[in-house]
Coordinates of C-alpha atoms and ligand atoms in Angstrom, one line a residue:
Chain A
X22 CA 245.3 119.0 106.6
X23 CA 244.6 122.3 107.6
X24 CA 244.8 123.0 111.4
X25 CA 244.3 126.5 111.8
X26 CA 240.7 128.2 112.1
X27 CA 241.2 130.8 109.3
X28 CA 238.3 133.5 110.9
X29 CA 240.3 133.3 114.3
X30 CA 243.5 133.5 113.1
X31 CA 242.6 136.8 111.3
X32 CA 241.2 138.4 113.8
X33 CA 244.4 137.9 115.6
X34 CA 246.6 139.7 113.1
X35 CA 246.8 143.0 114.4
X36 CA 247.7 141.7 118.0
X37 CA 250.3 139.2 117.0
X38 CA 251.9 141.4 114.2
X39 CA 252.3 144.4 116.5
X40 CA 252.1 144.4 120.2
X41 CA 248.0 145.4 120.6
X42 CA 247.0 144.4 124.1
X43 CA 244.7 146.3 125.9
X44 CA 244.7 148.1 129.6
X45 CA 241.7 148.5 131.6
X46 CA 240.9 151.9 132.5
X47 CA 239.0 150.7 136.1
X48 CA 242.3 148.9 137.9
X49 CA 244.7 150.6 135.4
X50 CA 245.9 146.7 134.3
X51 CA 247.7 146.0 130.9
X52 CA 246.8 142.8 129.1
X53 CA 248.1 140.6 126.9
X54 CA 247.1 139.1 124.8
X55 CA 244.2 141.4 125.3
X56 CA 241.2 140.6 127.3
X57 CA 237.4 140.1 126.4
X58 CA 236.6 141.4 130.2
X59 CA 239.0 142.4 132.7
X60 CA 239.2 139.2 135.3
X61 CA 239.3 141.5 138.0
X62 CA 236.7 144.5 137.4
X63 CA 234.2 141.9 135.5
X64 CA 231.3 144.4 134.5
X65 CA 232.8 147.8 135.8
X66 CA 236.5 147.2 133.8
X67 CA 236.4 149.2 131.0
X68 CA 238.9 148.1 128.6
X69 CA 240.9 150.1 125.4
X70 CA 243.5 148.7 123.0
X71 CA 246.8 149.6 124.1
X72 CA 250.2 149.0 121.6
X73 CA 253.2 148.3 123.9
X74 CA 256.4 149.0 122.9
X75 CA 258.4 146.4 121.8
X76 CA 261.1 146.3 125.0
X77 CA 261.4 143.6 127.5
X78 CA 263.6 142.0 129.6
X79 CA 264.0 137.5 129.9
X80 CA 262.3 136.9 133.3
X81 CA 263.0 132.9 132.8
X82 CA 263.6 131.0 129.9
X83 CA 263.7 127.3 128.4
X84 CA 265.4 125.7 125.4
X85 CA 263.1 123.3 123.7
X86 CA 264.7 120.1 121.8
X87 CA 261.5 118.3 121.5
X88 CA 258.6 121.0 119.9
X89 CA 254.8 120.5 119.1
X90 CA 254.0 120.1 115.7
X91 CA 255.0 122.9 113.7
X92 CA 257.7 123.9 115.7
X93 CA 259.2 120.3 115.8
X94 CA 261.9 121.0 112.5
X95 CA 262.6 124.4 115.0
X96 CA 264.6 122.6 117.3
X97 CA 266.3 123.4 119.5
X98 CA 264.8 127.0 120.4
X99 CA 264.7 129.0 123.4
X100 CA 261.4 130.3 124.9
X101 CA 261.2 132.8 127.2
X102 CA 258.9 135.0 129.8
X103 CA 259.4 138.5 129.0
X104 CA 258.6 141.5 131.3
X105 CA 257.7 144.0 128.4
X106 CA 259.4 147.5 129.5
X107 CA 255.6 148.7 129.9
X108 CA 254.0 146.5 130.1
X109 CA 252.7 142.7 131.0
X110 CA 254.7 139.6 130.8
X111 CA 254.0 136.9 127.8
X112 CA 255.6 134.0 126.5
X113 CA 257.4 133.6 123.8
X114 CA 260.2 132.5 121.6
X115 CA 263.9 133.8 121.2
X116 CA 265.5 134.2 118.1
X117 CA 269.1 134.6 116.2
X118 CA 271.1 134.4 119.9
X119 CA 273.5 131.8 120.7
X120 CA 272.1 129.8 123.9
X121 CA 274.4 131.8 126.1
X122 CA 273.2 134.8 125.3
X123 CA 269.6 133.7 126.4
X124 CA 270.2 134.5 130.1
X125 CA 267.8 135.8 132.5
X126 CA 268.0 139.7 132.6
X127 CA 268.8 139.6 129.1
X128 CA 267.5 143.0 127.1
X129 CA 265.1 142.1 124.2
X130 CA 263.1 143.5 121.4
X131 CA 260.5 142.2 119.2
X132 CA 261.3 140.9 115.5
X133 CA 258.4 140.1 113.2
X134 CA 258.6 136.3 112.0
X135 CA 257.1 133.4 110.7
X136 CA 255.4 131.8 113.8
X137 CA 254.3 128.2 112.1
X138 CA 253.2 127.3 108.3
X139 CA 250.1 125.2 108.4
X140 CA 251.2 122.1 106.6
X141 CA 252.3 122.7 102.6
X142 CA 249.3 124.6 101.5
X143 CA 247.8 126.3 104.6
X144 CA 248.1 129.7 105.7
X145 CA 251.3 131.0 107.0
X146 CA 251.0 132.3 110.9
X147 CA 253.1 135.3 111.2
X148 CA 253.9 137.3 114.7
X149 CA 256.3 138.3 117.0
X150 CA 259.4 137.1 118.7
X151 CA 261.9 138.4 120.4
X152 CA 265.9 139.1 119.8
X153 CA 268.3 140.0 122.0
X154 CA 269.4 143.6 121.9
Chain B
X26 CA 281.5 178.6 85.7
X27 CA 283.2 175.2 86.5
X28 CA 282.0 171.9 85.1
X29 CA 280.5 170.9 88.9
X30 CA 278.4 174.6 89.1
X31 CA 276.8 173.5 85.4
X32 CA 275.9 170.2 86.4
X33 CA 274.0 171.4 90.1
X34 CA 272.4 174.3 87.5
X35 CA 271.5 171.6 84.8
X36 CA 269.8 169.5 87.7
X37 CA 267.9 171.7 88.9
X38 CA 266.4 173.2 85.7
X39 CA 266.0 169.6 83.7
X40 CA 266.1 167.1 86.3
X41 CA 264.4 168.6 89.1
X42 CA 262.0 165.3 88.9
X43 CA 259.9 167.0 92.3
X44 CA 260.3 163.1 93.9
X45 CA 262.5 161.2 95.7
X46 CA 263.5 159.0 98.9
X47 CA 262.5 160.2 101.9
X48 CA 263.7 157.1 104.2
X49 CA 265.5 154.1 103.3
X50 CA 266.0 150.5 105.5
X51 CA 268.2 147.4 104.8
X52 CA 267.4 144.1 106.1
X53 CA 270.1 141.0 106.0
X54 CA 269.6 138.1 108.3
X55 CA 272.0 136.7 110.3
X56 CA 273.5 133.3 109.1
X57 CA 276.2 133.0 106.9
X58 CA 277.1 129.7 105.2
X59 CA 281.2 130.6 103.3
X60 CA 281.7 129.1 99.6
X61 CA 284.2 127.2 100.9
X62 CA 281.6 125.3 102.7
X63 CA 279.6 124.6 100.1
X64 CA 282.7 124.0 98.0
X65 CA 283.7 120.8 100.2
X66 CA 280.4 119.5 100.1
X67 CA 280.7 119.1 95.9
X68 CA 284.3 118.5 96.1
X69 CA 285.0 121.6 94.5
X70 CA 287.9 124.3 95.3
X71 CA 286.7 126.9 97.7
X72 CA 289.4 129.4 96.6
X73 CA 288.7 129.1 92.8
X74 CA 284.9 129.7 93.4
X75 CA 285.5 132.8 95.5
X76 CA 287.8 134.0 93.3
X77 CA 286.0 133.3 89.9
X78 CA 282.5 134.4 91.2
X79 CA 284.0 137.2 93.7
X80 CA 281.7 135.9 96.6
X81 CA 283.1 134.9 99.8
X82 CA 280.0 134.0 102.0
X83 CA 276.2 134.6 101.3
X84 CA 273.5 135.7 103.9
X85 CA 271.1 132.6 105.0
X86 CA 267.7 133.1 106.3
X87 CA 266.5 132.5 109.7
X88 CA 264.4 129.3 109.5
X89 CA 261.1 131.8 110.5
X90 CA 262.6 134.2 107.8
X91 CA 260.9 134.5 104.5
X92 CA 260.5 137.6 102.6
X93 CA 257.7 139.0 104.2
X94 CA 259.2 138.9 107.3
X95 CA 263.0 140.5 105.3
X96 CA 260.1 143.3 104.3
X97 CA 258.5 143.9 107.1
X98 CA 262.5 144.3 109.0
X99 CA 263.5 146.0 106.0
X100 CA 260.7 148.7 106.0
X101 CA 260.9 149.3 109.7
X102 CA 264.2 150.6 109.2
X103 CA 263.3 152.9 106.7
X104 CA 260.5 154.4 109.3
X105 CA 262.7 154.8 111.7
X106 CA 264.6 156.9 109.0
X107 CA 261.4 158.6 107.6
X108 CA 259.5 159.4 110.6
X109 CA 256.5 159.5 109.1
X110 CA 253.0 158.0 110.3
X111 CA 253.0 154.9 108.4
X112 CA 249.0 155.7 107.9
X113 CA 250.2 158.0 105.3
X114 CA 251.4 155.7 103.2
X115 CA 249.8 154.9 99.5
X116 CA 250.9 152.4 97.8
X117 CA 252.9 149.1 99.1
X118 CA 254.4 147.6 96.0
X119 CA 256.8 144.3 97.9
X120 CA 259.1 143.0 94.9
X121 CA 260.3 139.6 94.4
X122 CA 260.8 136.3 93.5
X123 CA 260.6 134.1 96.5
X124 CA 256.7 135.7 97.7
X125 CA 255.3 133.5 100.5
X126 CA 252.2 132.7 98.6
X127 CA 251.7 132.1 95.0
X128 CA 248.0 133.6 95.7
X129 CA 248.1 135.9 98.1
X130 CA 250.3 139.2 98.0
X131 CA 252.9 139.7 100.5
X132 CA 252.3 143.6 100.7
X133 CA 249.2 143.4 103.0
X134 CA 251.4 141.3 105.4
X135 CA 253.5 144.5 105.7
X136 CA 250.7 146.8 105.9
X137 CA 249.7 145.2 108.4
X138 CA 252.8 144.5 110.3
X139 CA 253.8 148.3 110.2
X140 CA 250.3 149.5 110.9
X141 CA 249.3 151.2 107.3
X142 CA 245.7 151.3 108.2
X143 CA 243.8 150.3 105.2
X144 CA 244.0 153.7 102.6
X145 CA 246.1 152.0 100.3
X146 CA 247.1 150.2 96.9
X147 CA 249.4 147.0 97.1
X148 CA 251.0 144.6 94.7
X149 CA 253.3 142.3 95.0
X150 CA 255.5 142.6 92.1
X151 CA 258.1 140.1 89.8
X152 CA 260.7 140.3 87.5
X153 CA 263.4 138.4 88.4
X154 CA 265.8 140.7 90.6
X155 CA 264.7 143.5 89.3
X156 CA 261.4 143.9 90.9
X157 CA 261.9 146.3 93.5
X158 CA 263.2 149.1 91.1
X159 CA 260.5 148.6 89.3
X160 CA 258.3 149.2 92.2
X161 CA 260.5 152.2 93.2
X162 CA 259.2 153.4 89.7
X163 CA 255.9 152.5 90.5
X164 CA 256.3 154.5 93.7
X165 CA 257.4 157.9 92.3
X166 CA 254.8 158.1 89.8
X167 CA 252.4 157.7 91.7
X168 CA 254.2 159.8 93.8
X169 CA 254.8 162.2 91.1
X170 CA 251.5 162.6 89.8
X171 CA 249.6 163.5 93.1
X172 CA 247.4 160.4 93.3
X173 CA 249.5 159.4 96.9
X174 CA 251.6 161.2 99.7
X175 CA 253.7 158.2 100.1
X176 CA 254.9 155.1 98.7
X177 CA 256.6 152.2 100.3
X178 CA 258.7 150.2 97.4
X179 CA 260.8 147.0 98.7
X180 CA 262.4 144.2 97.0
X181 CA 263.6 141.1 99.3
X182 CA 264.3 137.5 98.4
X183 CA 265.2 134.3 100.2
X184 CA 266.7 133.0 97.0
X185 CA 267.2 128.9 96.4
X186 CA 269.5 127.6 94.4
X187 CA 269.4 123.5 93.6
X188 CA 272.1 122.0 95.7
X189 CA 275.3 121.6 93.8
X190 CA 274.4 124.0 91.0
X191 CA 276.6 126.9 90.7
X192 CA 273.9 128.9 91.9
X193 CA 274.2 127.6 95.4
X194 CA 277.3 130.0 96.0
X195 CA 275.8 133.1 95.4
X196 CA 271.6 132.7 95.9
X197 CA 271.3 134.7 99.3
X198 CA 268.5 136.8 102.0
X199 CA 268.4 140.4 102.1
X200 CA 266.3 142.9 101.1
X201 CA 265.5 146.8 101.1
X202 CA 262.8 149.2 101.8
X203 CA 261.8 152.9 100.2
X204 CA 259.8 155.3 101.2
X205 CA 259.3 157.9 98.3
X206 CA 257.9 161.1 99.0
X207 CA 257.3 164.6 97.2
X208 CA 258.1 167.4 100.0
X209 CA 261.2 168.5 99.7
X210 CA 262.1 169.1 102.8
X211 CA 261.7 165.4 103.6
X212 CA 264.3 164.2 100.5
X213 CA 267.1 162.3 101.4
X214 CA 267.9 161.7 97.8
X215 CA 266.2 163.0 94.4
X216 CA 264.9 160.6 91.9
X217 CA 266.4 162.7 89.4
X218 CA 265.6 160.6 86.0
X219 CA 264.5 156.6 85.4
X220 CA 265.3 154.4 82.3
X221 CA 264.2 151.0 81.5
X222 CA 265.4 148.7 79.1
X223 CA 263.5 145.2 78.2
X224 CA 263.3 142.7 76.4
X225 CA 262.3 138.9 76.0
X226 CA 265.3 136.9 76.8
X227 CA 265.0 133.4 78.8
X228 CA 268.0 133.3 80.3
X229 CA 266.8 132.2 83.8
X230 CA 263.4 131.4 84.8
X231 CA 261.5 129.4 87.1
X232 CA 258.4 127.4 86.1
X233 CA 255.1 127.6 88.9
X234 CA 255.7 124.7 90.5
X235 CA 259.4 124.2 90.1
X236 CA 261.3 124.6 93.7
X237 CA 264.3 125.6 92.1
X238 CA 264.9 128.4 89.0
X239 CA 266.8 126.6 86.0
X240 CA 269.5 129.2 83.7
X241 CA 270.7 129.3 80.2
X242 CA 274.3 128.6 81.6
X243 CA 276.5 131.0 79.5
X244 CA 273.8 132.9 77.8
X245 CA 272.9 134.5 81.7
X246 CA 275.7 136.7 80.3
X247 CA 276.7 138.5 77.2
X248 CA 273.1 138.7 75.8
X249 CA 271.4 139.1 79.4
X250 CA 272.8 140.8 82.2
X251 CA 275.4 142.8 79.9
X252 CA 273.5 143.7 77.2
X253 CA 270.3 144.9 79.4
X254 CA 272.4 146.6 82.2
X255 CA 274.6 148.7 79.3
X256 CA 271.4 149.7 77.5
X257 CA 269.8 150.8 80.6
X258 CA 272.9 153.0 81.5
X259 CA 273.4 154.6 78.1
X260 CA 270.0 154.9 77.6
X261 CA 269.7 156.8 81.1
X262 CA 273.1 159.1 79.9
X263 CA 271.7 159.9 77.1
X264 CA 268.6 161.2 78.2
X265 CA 270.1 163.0 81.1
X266 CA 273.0 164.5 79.4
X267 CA 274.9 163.1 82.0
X268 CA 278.6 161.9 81.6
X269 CA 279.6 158.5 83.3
X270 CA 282.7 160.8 85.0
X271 CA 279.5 163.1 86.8
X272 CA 278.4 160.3 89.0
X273 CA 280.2 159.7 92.8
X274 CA 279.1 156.1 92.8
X275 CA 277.7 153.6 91.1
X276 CA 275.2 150.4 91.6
X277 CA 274.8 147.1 89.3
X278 CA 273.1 144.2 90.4
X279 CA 275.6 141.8 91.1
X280 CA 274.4 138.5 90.3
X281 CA 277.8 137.6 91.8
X282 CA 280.9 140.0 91.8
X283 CA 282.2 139.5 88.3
X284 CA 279.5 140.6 86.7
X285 CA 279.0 144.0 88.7
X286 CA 283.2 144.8 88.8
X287 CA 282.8 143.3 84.8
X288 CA 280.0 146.3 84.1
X289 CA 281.9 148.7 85.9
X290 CA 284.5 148.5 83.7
X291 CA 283.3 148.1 80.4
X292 CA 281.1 151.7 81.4
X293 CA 285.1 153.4 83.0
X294 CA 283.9 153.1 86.3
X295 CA 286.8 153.1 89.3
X296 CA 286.3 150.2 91.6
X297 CA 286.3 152.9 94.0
X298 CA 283.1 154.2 92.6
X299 CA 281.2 150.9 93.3
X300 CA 283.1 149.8 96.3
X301 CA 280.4 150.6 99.1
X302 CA 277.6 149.0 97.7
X303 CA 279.5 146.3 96.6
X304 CA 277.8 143.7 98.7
X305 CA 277.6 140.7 96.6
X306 CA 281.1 139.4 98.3
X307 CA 280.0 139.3 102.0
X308 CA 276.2 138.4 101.2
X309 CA 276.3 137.1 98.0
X310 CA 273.2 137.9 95.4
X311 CA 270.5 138.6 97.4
X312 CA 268.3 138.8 94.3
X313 CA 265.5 141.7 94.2
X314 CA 267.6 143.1 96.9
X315 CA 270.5 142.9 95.5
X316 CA 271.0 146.0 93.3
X317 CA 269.0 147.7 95.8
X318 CA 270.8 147.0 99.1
X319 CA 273.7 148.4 97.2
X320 CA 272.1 151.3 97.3
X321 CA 271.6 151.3 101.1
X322 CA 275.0 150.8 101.2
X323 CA 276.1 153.2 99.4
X324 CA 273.6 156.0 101.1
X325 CA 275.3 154.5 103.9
X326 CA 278.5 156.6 103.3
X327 CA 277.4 159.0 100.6
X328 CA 277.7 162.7 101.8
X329 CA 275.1 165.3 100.4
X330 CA 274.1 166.5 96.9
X331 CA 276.6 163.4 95.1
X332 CA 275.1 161.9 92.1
X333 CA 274.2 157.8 92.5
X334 CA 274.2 155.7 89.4
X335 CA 272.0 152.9 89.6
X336 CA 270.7 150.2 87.3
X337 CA 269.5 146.8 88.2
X338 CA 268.8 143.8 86.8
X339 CA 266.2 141.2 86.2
X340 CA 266.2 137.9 84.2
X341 CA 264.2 137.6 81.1
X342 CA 264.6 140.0 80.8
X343 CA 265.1 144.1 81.7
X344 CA 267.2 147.0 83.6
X345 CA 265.8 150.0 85.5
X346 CA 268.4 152.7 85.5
X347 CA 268.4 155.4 87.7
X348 CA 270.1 159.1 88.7
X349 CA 269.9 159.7 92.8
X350 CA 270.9 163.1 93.7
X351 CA 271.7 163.1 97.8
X352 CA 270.1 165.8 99.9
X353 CA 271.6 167.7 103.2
X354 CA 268.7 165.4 104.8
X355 CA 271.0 162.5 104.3
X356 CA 273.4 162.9 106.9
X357 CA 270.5 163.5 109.0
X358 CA 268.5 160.3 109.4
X359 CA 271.4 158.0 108.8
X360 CA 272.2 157.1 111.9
X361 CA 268.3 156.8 112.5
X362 CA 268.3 152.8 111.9
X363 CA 270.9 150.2 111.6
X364 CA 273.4 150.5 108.2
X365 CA 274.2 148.0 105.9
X366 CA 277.6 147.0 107.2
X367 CA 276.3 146.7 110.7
X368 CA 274.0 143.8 109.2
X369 CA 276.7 142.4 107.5
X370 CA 278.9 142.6 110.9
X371 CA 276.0 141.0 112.6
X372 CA 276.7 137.4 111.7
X373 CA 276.8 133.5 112.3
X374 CA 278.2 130.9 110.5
X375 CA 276.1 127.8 110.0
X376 CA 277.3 124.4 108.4
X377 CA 276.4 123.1 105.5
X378 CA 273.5 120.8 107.2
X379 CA 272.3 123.4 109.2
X380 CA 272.0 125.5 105.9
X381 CA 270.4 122.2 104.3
X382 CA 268.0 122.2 107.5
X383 CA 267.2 125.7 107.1
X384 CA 266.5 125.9 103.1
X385 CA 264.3 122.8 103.8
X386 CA 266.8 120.6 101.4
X387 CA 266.5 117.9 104.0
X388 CA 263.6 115.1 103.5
X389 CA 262.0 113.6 106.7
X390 CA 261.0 110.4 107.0
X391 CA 257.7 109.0 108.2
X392 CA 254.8 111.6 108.3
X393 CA 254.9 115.0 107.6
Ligands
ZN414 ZN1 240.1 146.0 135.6

C-alpha cells in the first residue's frame, strides 16, 4: 500500500533535499518549512525563498524506542530541535552519534538521507538530518 | 635531457588530452562490521579470512544510507573542492550496482540534492564495479568535445552479499564523486589517455529480481578480473608509450586485497606504489567505488604533476584504464573537504545483528 501522495511529496523536494525555507520581507521572519502566508503580516507579508545554511545547534532532544510506521525498524533514534545558525528552529532526526554525544548545545550539520521507503514498491522519501559536527 | 624532462615533454605534446578533474569527493559511512565478526557467526577462522582475502573490516551503511544518499555525500565533497556553481554542471552520470530504483535513475536525486537546476543530461549507469569509470569516460568526452562545461561522474554501492557466502567479508558502502572540467586553470589532475578492455564473461552477475549477486567461484579470477585488468593496462601502455616504471602510483579495483597486491605484481608494481589507495583492507570492496575511492585516496597524498595509473574493474565483463597527471591545483583544494582516511578514521563497530538489522537480512514477523 502506498501511503504517500506522490504530487505533494514532489513538490516538497527542493525544501526537504536542501534547506529552502522562506523569510518574509514585511517582519523580516525566517520560516521553515516555508510558509503559504506569513501568520503574522497575513496580506501585507511578502514572502521569498530563502536556503539556510546547513548549521545548527540541539535545543532539546528525544530518543525514540517506539517509532511510527516507517521509522519503527529505526529504533532507537534521537530526534532533536535544532536552532539553525541563521535561521528558524525545526525538528528533526539525529544521525551516526552515539546517544551521549546527542546533548543539548551539541553543534550539528545537515546530511542528506533516506527519510522513510514507502512500503516495498513505493517511492523512496529522501531529506535531511542532522550529524553532529 | 633526462628520462623525467622527456616524459613531462612527451605529455604535453601527445597526451595533452585538454580535460581533466577539477574536484574530487569520497564518501564512506560510518559502521564497520570486522571479518572476524562475520567469521564467528559461520564458524569460520577470522585470522585465515583476513589473511587470505587481505580485508580486515568493511564499511556498513547507515540504515538511511543507500547509494543516492553515498552520491549526494560523495559529490558535496567534491564541490567543496571544485568551487564551482553546481548550475554549471552537464551531465550527471551516478554509477552502480545497488541504484535505489530499478526504474527511476538515481542521478536526478543528486541534481536535485546539490541544486543542478535542470540544464542537464543524467544516467544512471551499470557494469558491475566498473561503472563509475565508465561515467568518468562519459564525462570527459563530453567534456572534451564542447557539448558541456562540466560533468559530475560518481560510482557508489551499498553492496550485499548472501549471508555466509564468501562475499559477505568483503561486499562494502563507499563511493566517489568527479567533477571533470576543461579550463586549465581549474585541473587538479589531467585525464591524460583512457583504455577499455571488454568482453562477455559471466563471472558474477545478478539476475532482476535476485536480492543477492551469484559468482562463478574460481572463474571470478584468472579469466575475469586478471585477464580484463592486464589487457586494460597494457593496452593503455601501449598506446601511451608509457613504461609501468613512469607512473608514482597505481589503482586496481580490489575486489578484495589479493587480487589488487596479486595485479600489482604480475605488472612490477612496489606495494609502495599502491599503498595509499589501497583501501580494500579497512573498508573492504566497496564495489563501483572501489577502484575509484582508491583514487581519492591516492589524490589524497599525491604531490603535483605525478603520474596515476588506474584501471578498474567490472564483472562480465570489462576494465577502464586510465593515465592521471596531477596539477599544482592539487595541493590547493585538498584540504577543501574531508580525505579518505579521515572517513575511514571516522568509525563504529556494529555486531553482527545489528549489521543483519541494517542490511535488512532480518525477517519480521506479523505484518509488514
Ligand atoms: Zn511577516
Amino acid at each position: 500500500m502506498h501511503r504517500t501522495s506522490v504530487p505533494l511529496l514532489w513538490r516538497r523536494f527542493k525544501h526537504h533535499y536542501r534547506l529552502l525555507g522562506n523569510h518574509c520581507k514585511t517582519c523580516k521572519t525566517d520560516y521553515y518549512p516555508p510558509r503559504e502566508i506569513c501568520p503574522t503580516c497575513r496580506r501585507k507579508g511578502v514572502l521569498e525563498e530563502k536556503e539556510f545554511e546547513k548549521k545548527g545547534t540541539i535545543q532539546t532532544y528525544s530518543i525514540i524506542y517506539a517509532g511510527p510506521v516507517g521509522f519503527d525498524k529505526q529504533t532507537p533514534y534521537a530526534v532533536a530541535l535544532i536552532k539553525l545558525d541563521n535561521g528558524p528552529v525545526l525538528v528533526s532526526q539525529i544521525v551516526d552519534a552515539p546517544f551521549d554525544q546527542v546533548k543539548i548545545g551539541a553543534k550539528v550539520t545537515a546530511v542528506f538521507r533516506k527519510i522513510y521507503e514507502d512500503g516495498k514498491e513505493g517511492i523512496i522519501h529522501y531529506g535531511l538530518k542532522w550529524k553532529v559536527v | 635531457m633526462n628520462k623525467v624532462e622527456l616524459i613531462m615533454n612527451n605529455s604535453k605534446k601527445a597526451l595533452d588530452n585538454g580535460v581533466g578533474i577539477i574536484g574530487y569527493g569520497a564518501y564512506i559511512p560510518k559502521r564497520r562490521i570486522k571479518a572476524e565478526t562475520i567469521a564467528e557467526v559461520w564458524g569460520k577462522d577470522g585470522e585465515d579470512i583476513k589473511n587470505g582475502l587481505m580485508i580486515e573490516e568493511k564499511a556498513v551503511p547507515g540504515i538511511d544510507e543507500d547509494t543516492a544518499t553515498i552520491s549526494v555525500a560523495a559529490t558535496q565533497n567534491a564541490l567543496l573542492r571544485a568551487k564551482i556553481n553546481p548550475r554549471e554542471i552537464g551531465a550527471i552520470y551516478v554509477g552502480s550496482e545497488s541504484h535505489p530504483y530499478a526504474v527511476k535513475p538515481t542521478a536526478t536525486i543528486v541534481g536535485d540534492a546539490i541544486n543542478a537546476g535542470h540544464d542537464y543530461t543524467a544516467a544512471s549507469t551499470e557494469f558491475a564495479c566498473k561503472a563509475g569509470t565508465a561515467a568518468i569516460q562519459m564525462c570527459a568526452g563530453l567534456v572534451k568535445s564542447n557539448y558541456i562545461k562540466y560533468g559530475l561522474a560518481i560510482g557508489a554501492d551499498t553492496a550485499q552479499g548472501a549471508p555466509g557466502n564468501a562475499l559477505e567479508y568483503s561486499a562494502a558502502a563507499g563511493g566517489a564523486a568527479f567533477i571533470i572540467g576543461s579550463d586549465k586553470r581549474e585541473i587538479v589532475a589531467q585525464i591524460e589517455a583512457t583504455y577499455s578492455y571488454s568482453s562477455d564473461t559471466p563471472d558474477f552477475w545478478r539476475r532482476s529480481h535476485a536480492m543477492y549477486p551469484s559468482h562463478g567461484g574460481r572463474f571470478t579470477g584468472e579469466p575475469a578480473y586478471v585477464k580484463h585488468v592486464f589487457s586494460a593496462t597494457q593496452g593503455l601502455l601501449e598506446r601511451t608509450g608509457y613504461k609501468i616504471n613512469d607512473f608514482d602510483f597505481a589503482v586496481f579495483h580490489m575486489p578484495n586485497g589479493k587480487f589488487a597486491s596479486g595485479m600489482a605484481k604480475k605488472l612490477g608494481i612496489p606495494f609502495e606504489k599502491i599503498a595509499p589507495g589501497f583501501v580494500v583492507k579497512r573498508i573492504g570492496n566497496t564495489y563501483s567505488g572501489s577502484s575509484i575511492l582508491g583514487l581519492c585516496a591516492t589524490l589524497d597524498v599525491a604531490k603535483p604533476n605525478q603520474l596515476i595509473l588506474l584501471t578498474s574493474y567490472g564483472s562480465g565483463a570489462g576494465s577502464d584504464s586510465f593515465v592521471f597527471r596531477t596539477t599544482d591545483k592539487l595541493n590547493e583544494v585538498r584540504n577543501a573537504a574531508p580525505t579518505v582516511e579521515d572517513y575511514i578514521k571516522d568509525k563504529e563497530y556494529v555486531s553482527y545483528a545489528q549489521y543483519a538489522k541494517i542490511k535488512g537480512k532480518l525477517h519480521y514477523g506479523g505484518a509488514q
